[in-house]
Short mmCIF file of C-alpha atoms in Angstrom, two decimals:
data_model
loop_
_atom_site.label_atom_id
_atom_site.label_comp_id
_atom_site.label_asym_id
_atom_site.label_seq_id
_atom_site.Cartn_x
_atom_site.Cartn_y
_atom_site.Cartn_z
CA MET R 28 87.55 2.88 240.26
CA ILE R 29 88.23 1.25 236.90
CA LYS R 30 85.09 0.14 234.97
CA PRO R 31 85.33 -3.21 233.40
CA SER R 32 84.81 -2.82 229.53
CA GLY R 33 83.39 -4.83 226.71
CA GLY R 34 82.87 -8.48 227.35
CA LYS R 35 83.44 -8.28 230.99
CA ARG R 36 81.01 -5.84 231.51
CA ARG R 37 78.38 -7.90 229.65
CA ALA R 38 79.20 -11.08 231.65
CA ALA R 39 79.26 -9.20 234.89
CA LEU R 40 75.43 -7.82 234.07
CA HIS R 41 74.57 -11.13 232.84
CA ALA R 42 76.08 -13.14 236.17
CA GLN R 43 74.12 -10.15 238.44
CA SER R 44 70.75 -10.97 236.47
CA ARG R 45 71.09 -14.84 237.11
CA ARG R 46 71.79 -14.32 240.77
CA SER R 47 69.05 -12.01 241.06
CA GLY R 48 66.51 -14.70 239.78
CA ALA R 49 65.60 -12.80 236.61
CA ILE R 50 64.61 -14.68 233.30
CA VAL R 51 67.86 -14.99 231.37
CA GLY R 52 66.01 -14.12 227.97
CA THR R 53 64.66 -11.11 229.51
CA SER R 54 67.79 -9.96 230.81
CA LYS R 55 69.70 -10.16 227.62
CA LEU R 56 66.79 -7.79 226.08
CA GLN R 57 67.52 -5.61 228.68
CA MET R 58 70.93 -5.46 228.17
CA ARG R 59 70.72 -4.92 224.33
CA SER R 60 68.09 -1.89 225.05
CA MET R 61 70.91 -0.59 227.78
CA ARG R 62 73.76 -1.03 225.62
CA ARG R 63 72.07 0.57 222.57
CA THR R 64 71.14 3.81 224.62
CA ARG R 65 74.83 3.61 226.06
CA ILE R 66 76.12 3.67 222.73
CA ARG R 67 74.07 6.67 221.27
CA THR R 68 74.69 8.79 224.32
CA THR R 69 78.10 8.07 225.19
CA GLY R 70 79.10 8.15 221.38
CA ARG R 71 77.86 11.67 221.20
CA THR R 72 79.48 12.84 224.12
CA ARG R 73 82.79 11.30 223.29
CA LEU R 74 82.42 12.83 219.66
CA ALA R 75 81.57 16.24 221.11
CA SER R 76 84.34 15.83 223.59
CA ARG R 77 86.87 14.96 220.74
CA ILE R 78 85.58 17.88 218.50
CA MET R 79 85.82 20.21 221.27
CA ASN R 80 89.41 19.00 222.42
CA ARG R 81 91.04 19.09 219.17
CA LYS R 82 89.59 22.51 217.86
CA THR R 83 90.78 24.07 221.21
CA ARG R 84 94.30 23.00 220.89
CA SER R 85 94.31 24.14 216.92
CA LEU R 86 91.78 26.92 217.07
CA ARG R 87 94.25 29.69 218.49
CA HIS R 88 97.32 28.95 216.07
CA TRP R 89 94.84 28.67 212.98
CA ARG R 90 93.02 32.26 213.83
CA ILE R 91 96.40 33.73 214.82
CA ARG R 92 97.89 32.57 211.37
CA HIS R 93 94.94 33.75 209.05
CA ARG R 94 94.28 37.00 211.02
CA LEU R 95 98.09 37.63 210.55
CA SER R 96 97.69 37.27 206.87
CA TYR R 97 94.49 39.59 206.52
CA ARG R 98 96.52 42.21 208.34
CA ASN R 99 99.80 41.83 206.46
CA VAL R 100 97.77 42.12 203.21
CA HIS R 101 96.30 45.44 204.00
CA ARG R 102 99.47 46.67 205.64
CA SER R 103 101.33 45.78 202.49
CA GLN R 104 98.35 47.90 200.58
CA ARG R 105 98.86 50.82 202.69
CA GLU R 106 102.54 50.80 202.58
CA SER R 107 103.04 49.80 198.79
CA PRO R 108 99.74 50.95 196.92
CA VAL R 109 99.95 49.57 193.18
CA SER R 110 97.40 50.43 190.56
CA GLU R 111 95.22 47.98 189.37
CA SER R 112 96.08 48.52 185.84
CA ARG R 113 99.76 47.93 186.80
CA ASN R 114 98.80 44.77 188.38
CA ALA R 115 96.85 43.37 185.61
CA ASP R 116 100.06 44.29 183.39
CA THR R 117 102.21 42.49 185.57
CA HIS R 118 100.03 39.30 185.97
CA ASN R 119 99.74 39.09 182.09
CA ARG R 120 103.40 38.90 182.06
CA GLY R 121 103.49 36.16 184.62
CA LEU R 122 105.00 38.26 187.43
CA SER R 123 104.18 39.45 190.92
CA PRO R 124 103.93 42.94 192.04
CA HIS R 125 104.86 42.14 195.52
CA ALA R 126 107.12 39.13 194.89
CA GLU R 127 108.84 40.05 198.36
CA THR R 128 105.69 39.10 200.47
CA ALA R 129 104.67 35.75 201.32
CA ALA R 130 100.76 36.74 200.42
CA GLU R 131 101.04 38.95 197.22
CA LEU R 132 98.25 40.78 195.99
CA GLN R 133 97.54 40.94 192.44
CA THR R 134 94.37 42.52 190.67
CA THR R 135 93.82 40.88 187.05
CA ALA R 136 90.66 42.65 186.03
CA ALA R 137 90.57 46.29 184.53
CA LEU R 138 89.69 49.51 186.33
CA PRO R 139 85.95 49.44 187.64
CA THR R 140 83.73 51.88 186.19
CA ALA R 141 83.56 55.41 187.41
CA ALA R 142 80.09 55.31 188.72
CA ALA R 143 80.04 53.61 192.04
CA PRO R 144 78.33 50.23 192.40
CA TYR R 145 75.12 49.84 194.79
CA VAL R 146 75.96 46.12 195.11
CA SER R 147 78.99 44.00 195.95
CA VAL R 148 79.44 40.47 195.63
CA ILE R 149 82.35 38.65 197.19
CA ILE R 150 83.16 35.15 196.19
CA PRO R 151 85.94 33.52 197.55
CA VAL R 152 87.59 31.04 195.32
CA MET R 153 90.21 28.32 195.39
CA ASN R 154 90.38 26.11 192.31
CA GLU R 155 86.84 26.53 191.12
CA ARG R 156 87.21 26.45 187.31
CA ARG R 157 84.62 24.33 186.57
CA THR R 158 81.74 26.74 188.22
CA ILE R 159 83.46 29.99 188.76
CA GLY R 160 82.04 31.62 185.15
CA ARG R 161 78.52 30.48 185.77
CA VAL R 162 78.70 31.96 189.42
CA ILE R 163 79.79 35.31 188.30
CA ARG R 164 77.32 35.51 185.47
CA GLU R 165 74.44 34.90 187.88
CA ALA R 166 75.84 37.37 190.37
CA SER R 167 76.34 39.88 187.73
CA ARG R 168 72.42 40.17 186.90
CA ILE R 169 71.20 40.66 190.37
CA HIS R 170 71.22 44.42 190.03
CA GLN R 171 71.88 47.19 187.79
CA HIS R 172 74.88 48.64 189.52
CA VAL R 173 77.16 45.50 190.83
CA GLU R 174 80.68 44.63 191.18
CA VAL R 175 81.87 41.25 191.43
CA ILE R 176 84.91 40.60 193.62
CA VAL R 177 86.66 37.31 193.19
CA VAL R 178 89.18 36.54 196.14
CA ALA R 179 91.33 33.92 194.56
CA ASN R 180 93.53 32.43 197.35
CA GLY R 181 95.60 29.53 196.67
CA SER R 182 94.18 28.73 193.24
CA LYS R 183 96.34 26.57 190.70
CA ASP R 184 93.89 26.07 188.13
CA GLY R 185 93.38 29.12 186.21
CA SER R 186 90.06 30.19 188.36
CA ALA R 187 91.67 33.87 188.61
CA ALA R 188 92.01 34.18 184.85
CA ILE R 189 88.45 33.01 184.36
CA ALA R 190 86.76 35.11 186.66
CA ALA R 191 88.96 38.35 185.05
CA ARG R 192 87.58 37.22 181.47
CA ASN R 193 83.93 37.04 183.07
CA GLY R 194 84.29 40.84 184.23
CA ALA R 195 85.01 40.14 187.86
CA ARG R 196 87.55 41.99 189.95
CA VAL R 197 90.14 39.69 191.15
CA ILE R 198 92.23 40.00 194.13
CA GLU R 199 94.90 36.90 194.29
CA PHE R 200 96.64 35.45 196.83
CA ALA R 201 99.45 32.82 196.34
CA GLU R 202 98.83 30.99 199.17
CA PRO R 203 95.39 29.60 200.57
CA LEU R 204 93.51 31.81 203.01
CA GLY R 205 90.42 30.15 203.42
CA HIS R 206 86.84 31.33 202.53
CA ASP R 207 86.04 33.42 205.87
CA VAL R 208 89.35 35.17 205.49
CA GLY R 209 88.68 35.93 201.62
CA ARG R 210 85.14 37.30 202.79
CA SER R 211 87.23 39.83 205.12
CA VAL R 212 89.26 40.59 202.33
CA GLY R 213 86.82 41.05 199.65
CA ALA R 214 84.59 43.15 202.37
CA ASN R 215 87.52 45.43 202.70
CA ALA R 216 87.67 46.09 198.95
CA ALA R 217 84.09 46.57 198.57
CA ARG R 218 82.42 49.99 197.51
CA GLY R 219 78.60 49.07 197.52
CA HIS R 220 76.00 50.04 199.88
CA VAL R 221 74.77 46.05 200.10
CA LEU R 222 77.55 43.34 200.34
CA LEU R 223 76.44 39.98 199.18
CA PHE R 224 78.40 36.83 199.96
CA ILE R 225 78.41 33.55 198.08
CA ASP R 226 80.91 30.77 197.34
CA GLY R 227 82.61 29.78 193.97
CA ASP R 228 81.45 26.33 193.84
CA MET R 229 77.87 26.78 194.30
CA VAL R 230 75.91 28.03 191.08
CA ILE R 231 72.76 29.91 192.48
CA PRO R 232 70.31 31.32 190.16
CA THR R 233 70.16 35.18 189.96
CA ALA R 234 66.43 34.96 191.32
CA SER R 235 67.48 33.02 194.56
CA LEU R 236 69.84 35.91 195.15
CA LYS R 237 67.67 38.60 194.57
CA PRO R 238 65.55 38.40 197.82
CA PHE R 239 68.80 38.96 199.76
CA ILE R 240 69.59 42.22 197.98
CA HIS R 241 66.09 43.24 198.33
CA ALA R 242 65.81 42.83 202.17
CA VAL R 243 68.49 44.95 202.78
CA GLN R 244 67.85 47.47 199.88
CA ARG R 245 63.85 47.92 200.79
CA ASP R 246 63.25 46.29 204.01
CA GLY R 247 65.88 47.91 206.12
CA ILE R 248 67.73 44.63 207.13
CA ASP R 249 71.16 44.84 208.40
CA VAL R 250 72.03 40.95 207.92
CA ALA R 251 69.80 39.04 205.67
CA LEU R 252 70.60 35.06 206.15
CA ASN R 253 70.03 32.20 204.45
CA ASP R 254 67.06 30.59 206.10
CA TYR R 255 69.07 27.20 206.16
CA SER R 256 69.16 25.69 209.74
CA GLY R 257 70.35 22.04 208.36
CA PRO R 258 68.76 18.74 209.26
CA THR R 259 67.44 18.31 212.90
CA ASN R 260 65.09 15.13 212.31
CA ARG R 261 67.66 12.69 212.68
CA PRO R 262 68.57 10.50 215.90
CA ILE R 263 72.11 12.16 215.75
CA VAL R 264 72.11 15.82 214.78
CA HIS R 265 75.62 17.10 213.38
CA SER R 266 77.65 19.07 215.65
CA VAL R 267 77.75 22.26 213.58
CA VAL R 268 73.89 22.12 213.51
CA LEU R 269 73.99 22.06 217.50
CA ALA R 270 76.46 24.74 217.64
CA LYS R 271 74.26 27.05 215.34
CA HIS R 272 71.37 26.56 217.46
CA ALA R 273 73.16 26.80 220.63
CA LEU R 274 74.78 30.13 219.64
CA ASN R 275 71.18 31.50 218.59
CA ALA R 276 69.75 30.40 222.20
CA MET R 277 72.29 32.12 224.02
CA LEU R 278 72.09 35.27 222.01
CA GLY R 279 68.37 35.37 222.99
CA ARG R 280 67.24 34.75 219.03
CA PRO R 281 65.97 31.32 219.11
CA ASP R 282 63.75 32.48 216.10
CA LEU R 283 66.69 32.29 214.15
CA ASN R 284 67.26 28.54 214.74
CA GLY R 285 70.32 27.19 212.90
CA THR R 286 70.78 30.18 210.71
CA SER R 287 74.06 31.58 210.54
CA MET R 288 76.63 33.86 208.77
CA THR R 289 78.73 30.76 208.32
CA ALA R 290 76.02 29.60 205.57
CA VAL R 291 75.95 31.46 202.19
CA PRO R 292 74.46 33.35 200.61
CA HIS R 293 74.02 36.30 203.06
CA ALA R 294 74.03 39.77 202.73
CA ILE R 295 74.99 42.84 204.73
CA SER R 296 74.17 46.59 204.61
CA ARG R 297 77.24 49.18 204.69
CA ARG R 298 76.27 49.97 208.29
CA ALA R 299 76.58 46.51 209.33
CA LEU R 300 80.04 46.06 207.92
CA ASP R 301 81.25 49.49 209.70
CA ARG R 302 79.67 48.34 212.90
CA ILE R 303 80.81 44.78 212.92
CA GLY R 304 84.15 45.27 211.28
CA ALA R 305 85.60 43.54 208.05
CA GLU R 306 88.20 41.59 210.19
CA ALA R 307 85.41 40.01 212.44
CA LEU R 308 83.72 38.46 208.71
CA SER R 309 86.97 36.09 209.25
CA VAL R 310 85.12 34.46 212.16
CA PRO R 311 81.46 34.21 210.68
CA PRO R 312 79.79 33.21 214.31
CA LEU R 313 81.74 35.80 215.90
CA ALA R 314 80.41 38.54 213.39
CA HIS R 315 77.01 37.12 213.76
CA ALA R 316 77.04 37.60 217.42
CA ARG R 317 78.22 40.82 217.16
CA ALA R 318 75.64 41.76 215.03
CA VAL R 319 73.01 40.39 217.13
CA GLN R 320 74.46 42.16 220.30
CA LEU R 321 74.80 45.56 218.41
CA GLY R 322 71.05 45.22 218.08
CA LEU R 323 71.20 45.30 214.45
CA HIS R 324 68.27 44.23 212.14
CA VAL R 325 69.22 40.31 211.78
CA ARG R 326 66.77 38.19 209.70
CA ALA R 327 66.53 34.98 207.82
CA VAL R 328 65.01 35.93 204.57
CA LYS R 329 64.86 32.96 202.11
CA HIS R 330 65.93 29.45 202.13
CA VAL R 331 68.61 28.23 199.78
CA ASN R 332 69.33 24.50 200.34
CA VAL R 333 72.80 24.66 200.27
CA GLY R 334 73.48 21.22 201.97
CA LYS R 335 72.43 19.85 198.51
CA LEU R 336 74.45 22.40 196.27
CA ASN R 337 77.79 21.89 198.47
CA LEU R 338 79.63 18.84 197.43
CA PRO R 339 81.59 16.72 199.52
CA ARG R 340 85.26 16.95 199.21
CA THR R 341 86.71 13.99 200.64
CA ARG R 342 90.18 14.50 200.34
CA ARG R 343 89.82 17.78 202.25
CA GLU R 344 87.93 16.66 204.92
CA ARG R 345 90.47 14.03 205.70
CA SER R 346 93.32 16.46 206.24
CA ASN R 347 91.46 19.44 207.57
CA PRO R 348 87.74 18.69 208.41
CA LEU R 349 85.59 21.85 208.53
CA GLU R 350 83.17 20.55 211.05
CA THR R 351 85.86 21.17 213.63
CA LEU R 352 86.76 24.69 212.49
CA ILE R 353 83.17 25.59 212.24
CA VAL R 354 82.48 24.27 216.03
CA GLY R 355 85.73 26.29 217.29
CA ASP R 356 84.47 29.49 215.47
CA HIS R 357 81.30 29.14 217.35
CA LEU R 358 83.15 28.39 220.66
CA GLU R 359 85.10 31.59 219.84
CA ALA R 360 81.84 33.40 219.51
CA ILE R 361 80.41 32.27 222.75
CA GLU R 362 83.85 33.08 224.52
CA TRP R 363 83.31 36.57 223.12
CA LEU R 364 79.50 36.60 224.34
CA THR R 365 80.82 35.68 227.94
CA GLN R 366 83.40 38.27 227.73
CA GLN R 367 80.73 40.98 227.09
CA SER R 368 77.42 39.64 229.04
CA GLY R 369 79.04 37.24 231.76
CA ALA R 370 79.77 34.00 232.22
CA ARG R 371 76.03 33.16 232.14
CA GLY R 372 75.76 34.72 228.56
CA GLY R 373 73.43 37.41 230.49
CA TYR R 374 70.98 35.02 231.79
CA LYS R 375 69.96 35.45 235.57
CA ASP R 376 71.02 33.09 238.13
CA THR R 377 67.56 33.02 239.66
CA MET R 378 67.18 31.35 243.21
CA ARG R 379 70.83 29.75 243.32
CA ASN R 380 72.88 30.84 246.04
CA ARG R 381 76.29 29.67 244.97
CA GLU R 382 78.06 30.99 247.96
CA ILE R 383 77.13 28.21 250.19
CA VAL R 384 78.82 25.71 248.29
CA ARG R 385 82.23 27.54 247.89
#
């Protein structure tokens, strides 16, 4: 049955109220209230449906493309190892050490010190020349033995050179890979016992970063999360915030609220990296789900309001909205969870007897 829409529906409701003897003024108020409620509920449903459908269509292609990039990079490293000093020299001469590959690897910093670092800070960067120097300086002060790894992907504004001048170890790609894949690449190259993940466009003070290191170093936490759940005291809650809460509820960790490995800063132990796998970090909600399911110690340790630090990028959001990407990542994590623990995510069916209706 095709339902009338717009003015026809209102006219039909109005005529029905007149036939039933209702007061016309009361009927209008009722219709306005019903219409507001209907707009709120159907609007959320349609938005969620539109996001899910669009993301489901593009998720597989996007994820395959970026995972292939991640694997190709490390395969090229194994097949054609190039020293960091040679890469730095090649970069200074304006050449590429792997010109034949689509995503070439260039390390523009000098060789790291002989002493192995205790903390590795991984910073994905794409055109962040205005902030990357300050970000590195803050990160360099979090521990006495620290290495800062900048994964510059698709940068054309000199961010990689600025990072190298500030003492960072730079891994550079000509094409954009995205922050999540950049974190995977940086984690694979890291040597520290504690891995801290931050972004190149957020200048977070050293004092706000140290608690994440201390949580892993002193308290034995494997995954130290930013205690930032996003705003929930609104009539319409953002779909990303809802997705984070839903995933934690399905994981049996409602205490985590909307915290997630999607948000920076967060730190993980070397044990967590070995158990989760560096490649899984390219899908942060999936890495988050694996950590919880594997029984690792996951806890939110400090609140850093990245909502205020993360400036909106209107041009990027028009062409590649992150909302659809992040919601799709959570769907992928939920799919993995159901594969591990059943269609109901490990929850019992209680008194239902589904065989009756089959």
